[in-house]
Structure formats: structure tokens, C-alpha cells
Amino acid sequence: MTAHSSPPLTLETARDLQRILRAEIGPGLSEGELDAVEARFGFTFSADHRVFLAAGLPHGSRSWPDWRNGDPEDLAERLSRPVEGVLFDVQHNGFWHPSWSQKPAETSDALQIARSELATAPQLVPIYSHRYLPGTAGECGHPVLSVHQTDVIFYGNDLSDYVRYEFTGRASSLPARATVGFWSYFVNGGPGIDVTAPTPHSPYAVSGQEAIEYLRMLALERLIGRPHHPYQLIEAGVTALVLGVETESLALLAGLSRTEHESADALFDQVLGELGLPEGFPGDDTDIPGEAARWELVRWWLRLIVNGSMAPGAGGDVITYEGWGALARPQSLQPLVDKVDAYNESDAIQRTTREQAIVTEAERLLAGPWPPPD
């Protein structure tokens, strides 16, 4: 697939974007420096990524890759992280891409095949933290992806859209779409994602109240038994902290490093308690375990689909499994489930239209009473 036809990034536009970054901006990389980085590490920057780095080099935080003076081992590790994350899920979480040959019984053989297949996948190049842009020479307008193992989600329709979203909370209303092979599989929700895995979404809050609501929804997910990656809890903490929420443990949660991820659950519980959120959790007084919590979560997942924080296919799969199925198949959700089924059975040409059908149905449900009457 190719990039969408957004206007090419200019040096002037790139410098305007860099003024909103929470970073020091050093001199931009020269054409010679950009070529040398590509040659040293064996990849290519996309056209808009080259322009962005030529306009100025963000630094002053480990989240920004320093292509001029950074540790070569650190830069190489950042470049390899997306592939290594997929391999981790092959080894530990049973992931296997449907286009690959039959999965061998031996893990070592499966890893060998997966590594060979991944060698042909488009290179992802780090922009900031775990946000990546496909490295396709001469092309611009690819979406920015947030990548943690096989949890891959949109974080901006293109580089400009990403910067506005990440650093101001504002994003465009353009329909997001995947543009590169292999990684598009995850972004589009599978189809047939592992619905028992952590919900694949991006943080969405733009106010302190929304940040607290986001923490509450993550807590309700845990209440019904859904797992979370530690980084999701940490990101929720960072989001709340940036938006002015204050508790004794919030800064500790937000500041956890990769080597401290095992502390995320306990600190998340402390934050919930300090905010008094558990006292407001719905009770379990019906024949369906967690019924009230599930209806709250269905509404939240629908909102994530509508505001672009979760791919329609992935969100629809989660709602089908955790909502419609667990809630004894309410008729009110049947039209959405039917559209999700149609999406999962569609080919690449049909998928965009059927994604929009899921979004439209989600909007219709959210506009009515809640829970929706059967």
C-alpha cells in the first residue's frame, strides 16, 4: 500500500511543528548527515521524516532519538525494537501471522520462520519514544504508529498530525488508514485479533477529568478480567500528570522505567485509591458477572472507535467478545456485531467501507439511551 496524498512537509512547516514540542531543538541534520545515518544503520528515512530532521533535531530527552550524537547501540536497539517485540509475542504469547507458513511445534523453529518473514517487513523508524514512521525512501504521508510488541495502533495520520496529537492533544478529522504491508495487519485489527489480549488503543484524554475517567475505564477493564501491558498503565499515569491530576503515587507511576514495569500494577492501585475511584465502581448484583461494568466499558470502547483511538475492527472484536457475548447477546448490539463480522470477512478493498460502517453504528449507539434498550 502507498502513503496517502497529504501535502509534502516543508522546512517552514516542520519548524512550526517543532515550536510546540517539549524539547530542545538543535541544528537540523544536513543531507550528508542523513545519508550517513541511513548507511550506518541500514534503513531509509521517509521524505517527510528527512525534512523534519533537516529543520531541527529535537533532543534533551531520551525519548527523542539523537541521530547526530546518540549512542549507536541505543539507536540500533530502537530500530530493532518493533521486530523484536513481534518475536517476543511469537515466543511468549502464541502470536502467528496468518500469512506465514504453518507454525512449527518447536518454538525455536517458529522463531526462525518469524524472523525470516519479518526481514521482509517495511522498516519502522523511531520518531519519539515508541512512536514510529515507516521508512520508505521518497514517500511522505505515512501514518505514525505506536508500537509495543504486537500492540500497534495509529498515533497520527501523518507526521504533522502526529506531532499535533502527541503534544497538544489535537488531531485531524481525516480518516486514518494503514499504508504499509505487514504492520497494517495489526492496525486494522487483525482481522480476528486476540480479544483476550490487552485492549489495543491509544490514550485519548485532553482534560484532567477525562484523564481520571480514562484511569477508571482501565480499572473497570481489570475488574472484568482484562489484562493490561504495564506501559498502558504508565501512559495513563503520564497523561493524567500532564493534564494536572495530582496524587501522591501518580508521579511514581508515570516515572517508571522499562526495568521497573513490574511495579506498575501496585502503583496503579495506589493511584486509584488516592483518587477514590474504587468506591464508585459498579456493583455485581445481577445474574451476569460484571454486567454494569461491561456496559460502561462497551460505551467507552465505542467512544474509542468513534474518536479514532481504537481501530474499528479491533474495537468491534473486543465489544463482540466482552460485551455482546458476555452480556448474553443483547439485540441492541446485534447490528454492530453484524458489521464487525462483515468487516472480518472482507478483503482489503472492502475493508475501508466496512470500517466506516462500524464507526457509523458506534455513533448511532452512543447517541441513544444507555444501556441501549433491546
Short mmCIF file of C-alpha atoms in Angstrom, two decimals:
data_model
loop_
_atom_site.label_atom_id
_atom_site.label_comp_id
_atom_site.label_asym_id
_atom_site.label_seq_id
_atom_site.Cartn_x
_atom_site.Cartn_y
_atom_site.Cartn_z
CA MET A 1 0.00 0.00 0.00
CA THR A 2 1.18 3.57 -0.55
CA ALA A 3 1.02 6.70 1.52
CA HIS A 4 -1.99 8.99 1.30
CA SER A 5 -1.76 12.21 -0.65
CA SER A 6 -1.14 14.73 2.14
CA PRO A 7 0.87 17.83 1.19
CA PRO A 8 4.63 17.24 1.43
CA LEU A 9 6.17 18.59 4.63
CA THR A 10 8.24 21.75 4.13
CA LEU A 11 11.08 23.08 6.27
CA GLU A 12 8.91 26.02 7.32
CA THR A 13 6.03 23.77 8.37
CA ALA A 14 8.41 21.44 10.18
CA ARG A 15 9.88 24.34 12.16
CA ASP A 16 6.37 25.48 13.10
CA LEU A 17 5.66 21.97 14.41
CA GLN A 18 8.88 21.89 16.38
CA ARG A 19 7.91 25.07 18.23
CA ILE A 20 5.19 23.12 20.05
CA LEU A 21 7.49 20.30 21.15
CA ARG A 22 8.54 19.91 24.75
CA ALA A 23 12.17 19.57 23.66
CA GLU A 24 15.34 21.45 22.89
CA ILE A 25 15.82 21.88 19.14
CA GLY A 26 19.34 21.71 17.78
CA PRO A 27 20.58 22.43 14.27
CA GLY A 28 18.97 20.26 11.63
CA LEU A 29 20.78 17.33 10.07
CA SER A 30 22.45 18.04 6.76
CA GLU A 31 21.80 15.87 3.71
CA GLY A 32 25.21 14.32 4.27
CA GLU A 33 24.41 13.53 7.91
CA LEU A 34 21.05 11.99 6.98
CA ASP A 35 22.69 9.85 4.30
CA ALA A 36 25.38 8.76 6.77
CA VAL A 37 22.78 7.69 9.36
CA GLU A 38 20.92 5.64 6.74
CA ALA A 39 24.14 4.00 5.56
CA ARG A 40 25.35 3.23 9.09
CA PHE A 41 22.14 1.62 10.30
CA GLY A 42 20.85 0.18 7.04
CA PHE A 43 17.49 1.92 6.63
CA THR A 44 15.95 4.90 4.86
CA PHE A 45 14.04 7.84 6.31
CA SER A 46 10.75 8.68 4.63
CA ALA A 47 10.72 12.01 2.78
CA ASP A 48 8.79 13.89 5.48
CA HIS A 49 10.95 12.44 8.25
CA ARG A 50 14.05 13.73 6.44
CA VAL A 51 12.54 17.20 6.15
CA PHE A 52 11.54 17.18 9.82
CA LEU A 53 15.09 16.29 10.93
CA ALA A 54 16.62 18.77 8.47
CA ALA A 55 14.52 21.56 10.03
CA GLY A 56 15.88 20.83 13.51
CA LEU A 57 16.97 17.95 15.73
CA PRO A 58 14.86 17.56 18.89
CA HIS A 59 16.94 16.45 21.87
CA GLY A 60 17.28 16.89 25.62
CA SER A 61 15.20 13.81 26.44
CA ARG A 62 15.88 10.11 25.94
CA SER A 63 12.52 9.85 24.21
CA TRP A 64 13.97 11.66 21.18
CA PRO A 65 16.47 9.59 19.15
CA ASP A 66 19.64 11.64 18.74
CA TRP A 67 20.74 10.81 15.21
CA ARG A 68 23.78 13.08 15.48
CA ASN A 69 25.41 12.30 18.83
CA GLY A 70 23.35 9.41 20.21
CA ASP A 71 24.76 6.10 21.40
CA PRO A 72 24.90 3.85 18.29
CA GLU A 73 23.87 0.81 20.33
CA ASP A 74 20.83 2.65 21.67
CA LEU A 75 19.81 3.78 18.18
CA ALA A 76 20.25 0.27 16.80
CA GLU A 77 18.13 -1.12 19.64
CA ARG A 78 15.35 1.40 18.93
CA LEU A 79 15.36 0.39 15.27
CA SER A 80 15.17 -3.31 16.12
CA ARG A 81 12.52 -2.96 18.81
CA PRO A 82 9.41 -3.41 16.60
CA VAL A 83 10.68 -6.67 15.13
CA GLU A 84 11.97 -7.94 18.47
CA GLY A 85 8.59 -7.13 20.00
CA VAL A 86 6.79 -9.29 17.45
CA LEU A 87 9.29 -12.10 18.05
CA PHE A 88 8.67 -11.78 21.80
CA ASP A 89 4.95 -12.34 21.23
CA VAL A 90 5.70 -15.30 18.95
CA GLN A 91 7.79 -16.87 21.71
CA HIS A 92 5.74 -15.99 24.78
CA ASN A 93 2.19 -15.13 23.70
CA GLY A 94 1.50 -17.52 20.82
CA PHE A 95 1.33 -14.89 18.07
CA TRP A 96 1.48 -16.16 14.49
CA HIS A 97 0.73 -14.04 11.43
CA PRO A 98 -1.90 -15.68 9.15
CA SER A 99 0.18 -15.08 6.01
CA TRP A 100 3.12 -17.08 7.36
CA SER A 101 3.53 -20.79 6.72
CA GLN A 102 2.15 -23.26 9.23
CA LYS A 103 3.51 -22.66 12.72
CA PRO A 104 6.02 -25.34 13.79
CA ALA A 105 5.56 -27.11 17.10
CA GLU A 106 9.04 -26.16 18.30
CA THR A 107 9.39 -22.56 19.47
CA SER A 108 12.92 -22.30 18.09
CA ASP A 109 11.70 -23.28 14.62
CA ALA A 110 8.78 -20.84 14.86
CA LEU A 111 11.14 -18.02 15.79
CA GLN A 112 13.40 -18.84 12.84
CA ILE A 113 10.49 -18.64 10.39
CA ALA A 114 9.12 -15.49 12.01
CA ARG A 115 12.49 -13.75 11.90
CA SER A 116 12.84 -14.62 8.21
CA GLU A 117 9.36 -13.28 7.44
CA LEU A 118 9.96 -10.11 9.45
CA ALA A 119 13.11 -9.40 7.45
CA THR A 120 10.83 -8.56 4.52
CA ALA A 121 8.51 -6.24 6.52
CA PRO A 122 8.88 -2.48 5.97
CA GLN A 123 11.36 -0.90 8.36
CA LEU A 124 9.87 1.23 11.13
CA VAL A 125 11.97 4.23 12.17
CA PRO A 126 11.62 5.79 15.64
CA ILE A 127 10.39 9.37 15.92
CA TYR A 128 9.76 9.76 19.65
CA SER A 129 9.64 7.14 22.38
CA HIS A 130 7.80 4.12 20.88
CA ARG A 131 6.20 6.10 18.03
CA TYR A 132 7.42 5.01 14.61
CA LEU A 133 7.17 6.12 11.00
CA PRO A 134 7.62 3.68 8.10
CA GLY A 135 11.00 4.23 6.49
CA THR A 136 10.12 4.40 2.80
CA ALA A 137 12.55 6.36 0.66
CA GLY A 138 10.98 9.23 -1.28
CA GLU A 139 7.49 8.78 0.19
CA CYS A 140 5.60 11.03 2.58
CA GLY A 141 2.23 10.97 4.31
CA HIS A 142 2.52 7.63 6.08
CA PRO A 143 0.74 7.41 9.45
CA VAL A 144 2.74 7.35 12.66
CA LEU A 145 2.34 4.11 14.60
CA SER A 146 2.62 3.47 18.33
CA VAL A 147 4.35 0.11 18.65
CA HIS A 148 4.59 -2.17 21.67
CA GLN A 149 5.16 -5.76 20.57
CA THR A 150 2.07 -6.68 18.50
CA ASP A 151 0.02 -3.86 20.01
CA VAL A 152 0.27 -1.47 17.05
CA ILE A 153 -2.09 1.50 16.76
CA PHE A 154 -2.42 4.76 14.83
CA TYR A 155 -0.96 7.79 16.55
CA GLY A 156 -1.37 10.27 13.70
CA ASN A 157 -2.48 10.24 10.08
CA ASP A 158 0.91 11.61 9.07
CA LEU A 159 3.91 13.21 10.77
CA SER A 160 2.28 16.65 11.13
CA ASP A 161 -0.94 15.18 12.50
CA TYR A 162 1.06 13.05 14.95
CA VAL A 163 3.01 15.99 16.40
CA ARG A 164 -0.19 17.97 16.98
CA TYR A 165 -1.87 14.98 18.61
CA GLU A 166 1.05 13.93 20.81
CA PHE A 167 1.96 17.38 22.07
CA THR A 168 -1.28 19.39 22.01
CA GLY A 169 -3.99 16.73 22.17
CA ARG A 170 -5.41 17.88 18.83
CA ALA A 171 -5.58 15.68 15.77
CA SER A 172 -7.16 15.98 12.35
CA SER A 173 -10.52 14.52 11.45
CA LEU A 174 -9.06 12.74 8.43
CA PRO A 175 -9.88 9.01 8.33
CA ALA A 176 -6.82 7.07 9.46
CA ARG A 177 -5.62 4.26 7.28
CA ALA A 178 -2.69 1.89 7.17
CA THR A 179 -0.29 2.32 4.29
CA VAL A 180 2.43 -0.30 4.60
CA GLY A 181 2.38 -4.05 4.39
CA PHE A 182 2.62 -6.35 7.41
CA TRP A 183 2.18 -3.61 10.05
CA SER A 184 -1.24 -2.79 8.55
CA TYR A 185 -2.45 -6.16 9.79
CA PHE A 186 -2.20 -5.07 13.42
CA VAL A 187 -3.56 -1.59 12.84
CA ASN A 188 -6.65 -2.91 11.10
CA GLY A 189 -7.48 -5.19 13.99
CA GLY A 190 -6.34 -8.47 12.53
CA PRO A 191 -8.91 -9.29 11.43
CA GLY A 192 -9.57 -11.68 14.26
CA ILE A 193 -7.31 -10.11 16.90
CA ASP A 194 -6.64 -11.95 20.15
CA VAL A 195 -9.54 -10.45 22.07
CA THR A 196 -8.17 -11.75 25.37
CA ALA A 197 -5.01 -9.62 24.94
CA PRO A 198 -4.82 -6.04 26.28
CA THR A 199 -7.20 -3.66 24.50
CA PRO A 200 -5.27 -2.09 21.57
CA HIS A 201 -5.95 1.62 21.92
CA SER A 202 -4.22 4.96 22.39
CA PRO A 203 -4.72 7.40 25.30
CA TYR A 204 -7.40 9.94 24.49
CA ALA A 205 -7.78 12.38 27.41
CA VAL A 206 -7.43 16.14 26.84
CA SER A 207 -8.55 17.34 30.31
CA GLY A 208 -7.92 16.33 33.90
CA GLN A 209 -11.45 14.96 34.23
CA GLU A 210 -11.06 12.86 31.09
CA ALA A 211 -7.73 11.59 32.39
CA ILE A 212 -9.41 10.41 35.59
CA GLU A 213 -12.19 8.82 33.53
CA TYR A 214 -9.50 7.05 31.50
CA LEU A 215 -7.94 5.65 34.69
CA ARG A 216 -11.41 4.49 35.76
CA MET A 217 -12.03 2.67 32.49
CA LEU A 218 -8.71 0.86 32.74
CA ALA A 219 -9.67 -0.14 36.26
CA LEU A 220 -13.04 -1.45 35.05
CA GLU A 221 -11.25 -3.49 32.40
CA ARG A 222 -9.21 -5.12 35.13
CA LEU A 223 -12.41 -5.63 37.15
CA ILE A 224 -13.84 -7.87 34.40
CA GLY A 225 -10.54 -9.68 33.99
CA ARG A 226 -8.93 -7.94 31.01
CA PRO A 227 -5.12 -7.72 31.20
CA HIS A 228 -3.01 -4.64 30.57
CA HIS A 229 0.54 -4.14 29.40
CA PRO A 230 2.43 -2.28 32.16
CA TYR A 231 3.20 0.53 29.72
CA GLN A 232 -0.55 1.18 29.27
CA LEU A 233 -0.92 1.90 32.99
CA ILE A 234 2.21 4.07 32.92
CA GLU A 235 0.95 6.01 29.87
CA ALA A 236 -2.35 6.61 31.67
CA GLY A 237 -0.36 7.98 34.59
CA VAL A 238 1.70 10.25 32.34
CA THR A 239 -1.46 11.51 30.63
CA ALA A 240 -3.11 12.33 33.96
CA LEU A 241 0.02 14.01 35.33
CA VAL A 242 0.43 16.20 32.25
CA LEU A 243 -3.22 17.24 32.48
CA GLY A 244 -2.89 18.41 36.06
CA VAL A 245 -4.16 15.46 38.07
CA GLU A 246 -2.33 15.23 41.40
CA THR A 247 -1.98 12.27 43.76
CA GLU A 248 0.92 11.05 45.88
CA SER A 249 1.58 7.98 43.72
CA LEU A 250 0.78 9.36 40.26
CA ALA A 251 4.27 10.77 39.62
CA LEU A 252 5.80 7.45 40.73
CA LEU A 253 3.62 5.53 38.26
CA ALA A 254 4.31 7.98 35.43
CA GLY A 255 8.05 7.86 36.06
CA LEU A 256 8.54 4.10 35.93
CA SER A 257 11.31 2.98 33.60
CA ARG A 258 11.29 -0.17 31.44
CA THR A 259 13.17 -2.06 34.16
CA GLU A 260 10.54 -1.10 36.74
CA HIS A 261 7.41 -2.24 34.88
CA GLU A 262 6.67 -4.90 37.49
CA SER A 263 5.70 -2.08 39.88
CA ALA A 264 3.04 -0.64 37.56
CA ASP A 265 0.08 -2.66 38.85
CA ALA A 266 0.68 -1.85 42.52
CA LEU A 267 1.22 1.86 41.85
CA PHE A 268 -1.85 1.95 39.60
CA ASP A 269 -3.90 0.54 42.50
CA GLN A 270 -2.49 3.20 44.81
CA VAL A 271 -3.44 5.95 42.34
CA LEU A 272 -6.97 4.57 42.07
CA GLY A 273 -7.30 4.57 45.85
CA GLU A 274 -5.92 8.10 46.20
CA LEU A 275 -8.49 9.32 43.68
CA GLY A 276 -11.28 7.44 45.46
CA LEU A 277 -12.26 5.62 42.27
CA PRO A 278 -12.92 2.12 43.70
CA GLU A 279 -15.79 3.46 45.82
CA GLY A 280 -17.63 4.32 42.60
CA PHE A 281 -17.17 1.01 40.82
CA PRO A 282 -20.48 -0.59 39.79
CA GLY A 283 -21.76 -3.43 41.95
CA ASP A 284 -22.28 -7.00 40.78
CA ASP A 285 -25.91 -7.63 41.67
CA THR A 286 -27.22 -9.32 38.53
CA ASP A 287 -27.08 -12.80 37.05
CA ILE A 288 -24.41 -11.68 34.57
CA PRO A 289 -20.99 -11.18 36.24
CA GLY A 290 -19.82 -7.60 35.90
CA GLU A 291 -22.87 -6.57 33.86
CA ALA A 292 -22.87 -2.88 34.85
CA ALA A 293 -19.11 -2.60 34.37
CA ARG A 294 -19.33 -4.25 30.97
CA TRP A 295 -22.00 -1.84 29.76
CA GLU A 296 -19.82 1.09 30.88
CA LEU A 297 -16.88 -0.41 29.03
CA VAL A 298 -18.89 -1.05 25.86
CA ARG A 299 -19.79 2.63 25.80
CA TRP A 300 -16.11 3.54 26.35
CA TRP A 301 -14.91 1.19 23.61
CA LEU A 302 -17.49 2.70 21.26
CA ARG A 303 -16.13 6.17 22.07
CA LEU A 304 -12.59 4.99 21.33
CA ILE A 305 -13.75 3.73 17.93
CA VAL A 306 -15.53 7.00 17.14
CA ASN A 307 -12.69 9.29 18.22
CA GLY A 308 -10.08 7.24 16.38
CA SER A 309 -8.27 5.93 19.46
CA MET A 310 -9.01 2.31 18.54
CA ALA A 311 -9.25 0.70 15.13
CA PRO A 312 -12.89 -0.15 14.28
CA GLY A 313 -12.11 -3.79 13.58
CA ALA A 314 -10.16 -4.28 16.79
CA GLY A 315 -12.68 -2.38 18.88
CA GLY A 316 -15.55 -4.28 17.32
CA ASP A 317 -13.88 -7.59 18.13
CA VAL A 318 -13.43 -6.57 21.77
CA ILE A 319 -17.06 -5.43 22.07
CA THR A 320 -18.30 -8.63 20.43
CA TYR A 321 -16.34 -10.76 22.89
CA GLU A 322 -16.51 -8.77 26.14
CA GLY A 323 -19.84 -7.02 25.53
CA TRP A 324 -22.25 -8.82 23.27
CA GLY A 325 -21.07 -12.33 24.13
CA ALA A 326 -20.62 -11.82 27.87
CA LEU A 327 -23.90 -9.88 28.20
CA ALA A 328 -25.98 -12.74 26.81
CA ARG A 329 -26.05 -11.34 23.26
CA PRO A 330 -28.31 -8.29 23.63
CA GLN A 331 -30.23 -7.48 20.46
CA SER A 332 -29.25 -3.82 20.76
CA LEU A 333 -25.65 -4.72 19.92
CA GLN A 334 -26.52 -7.19 17.14
CA PRO A 335 -26.25 -4.62 14.28
CA LEU A 336 -22.74 -3.69 15.43
CA VAL A 337 -21.71 -7.34 15.71
CA ASP A 338 -23.04 -8.00 12.21
CA LYS A 339 -20.94 -5.13 10.83
CA VAL A 340 -17.86 -6.42 12.66
CA ASP A 341 -18.41 -9.88 11.19
CA ALA A 342 -18.73 -8.37 7.71
CA TYR A 343 -15.51 -6.43 8.25
CA ASN A 344 -13.62 -9.54 9.37
CA GLU A 345 -14.81 -11.42 6.29
CA SER A 346 -13.95 -8.61 3.86
CA ASP A 347 -10.96 -8.22 1.60
CA ALA A 348 -8.62 -5.22 1.60
CA ILE A 349 -10.71 -3.35 -0.99
CA GLN A 350 -13.92 -3.64 1.05
CA ARG A 351 -12.36 -3.01 4.44
CA THR A 352 -12.36 0.81 4.47
CA THR A 353 -16.09 0.94 3.68
CA ARG A 354 -16.89 -1.67 6.30
CA GLU A 355 -14.73 0.10 8.88
CA GLN A 356 -16.83 3.21 8.35
CA ALA A 357 -19.99 1.14 8.82
CA ILE A 358 -18.72 0.11 12.28
CA VAL A 359 -17.97 3.73 13.15
CA THR A 360 -21.43 4.85 11.99
CA GLU A 361 -23.14 2.18 14.08
CA ALA A 362 -21.00 3.14 17.09
CA GLU A 363 -22.11 6.76 16.68
CA ARG A 364 -25.75 5.69 16.50
CA LEU A 365 -25.48 3.67 19.71
CA LEU A 366 -23.75 6.49 21.57
CA ALA A 367 -26.44 8.97 20.52
CA GLY A 368 -29.20 6.93 22.19
CA PRO A 369 -30.05 5.99 25.78
CA TRP A 370 -27.57 3.90 27.75
CA PRO A 371 -27.63 0.98 28.07
CA PRO A 372 -29.45 0.76 24.77
CA PRO A 373 -32.87 -0.88 25.08
CA ASP A 374 -33.45 -4.21 23.34
#
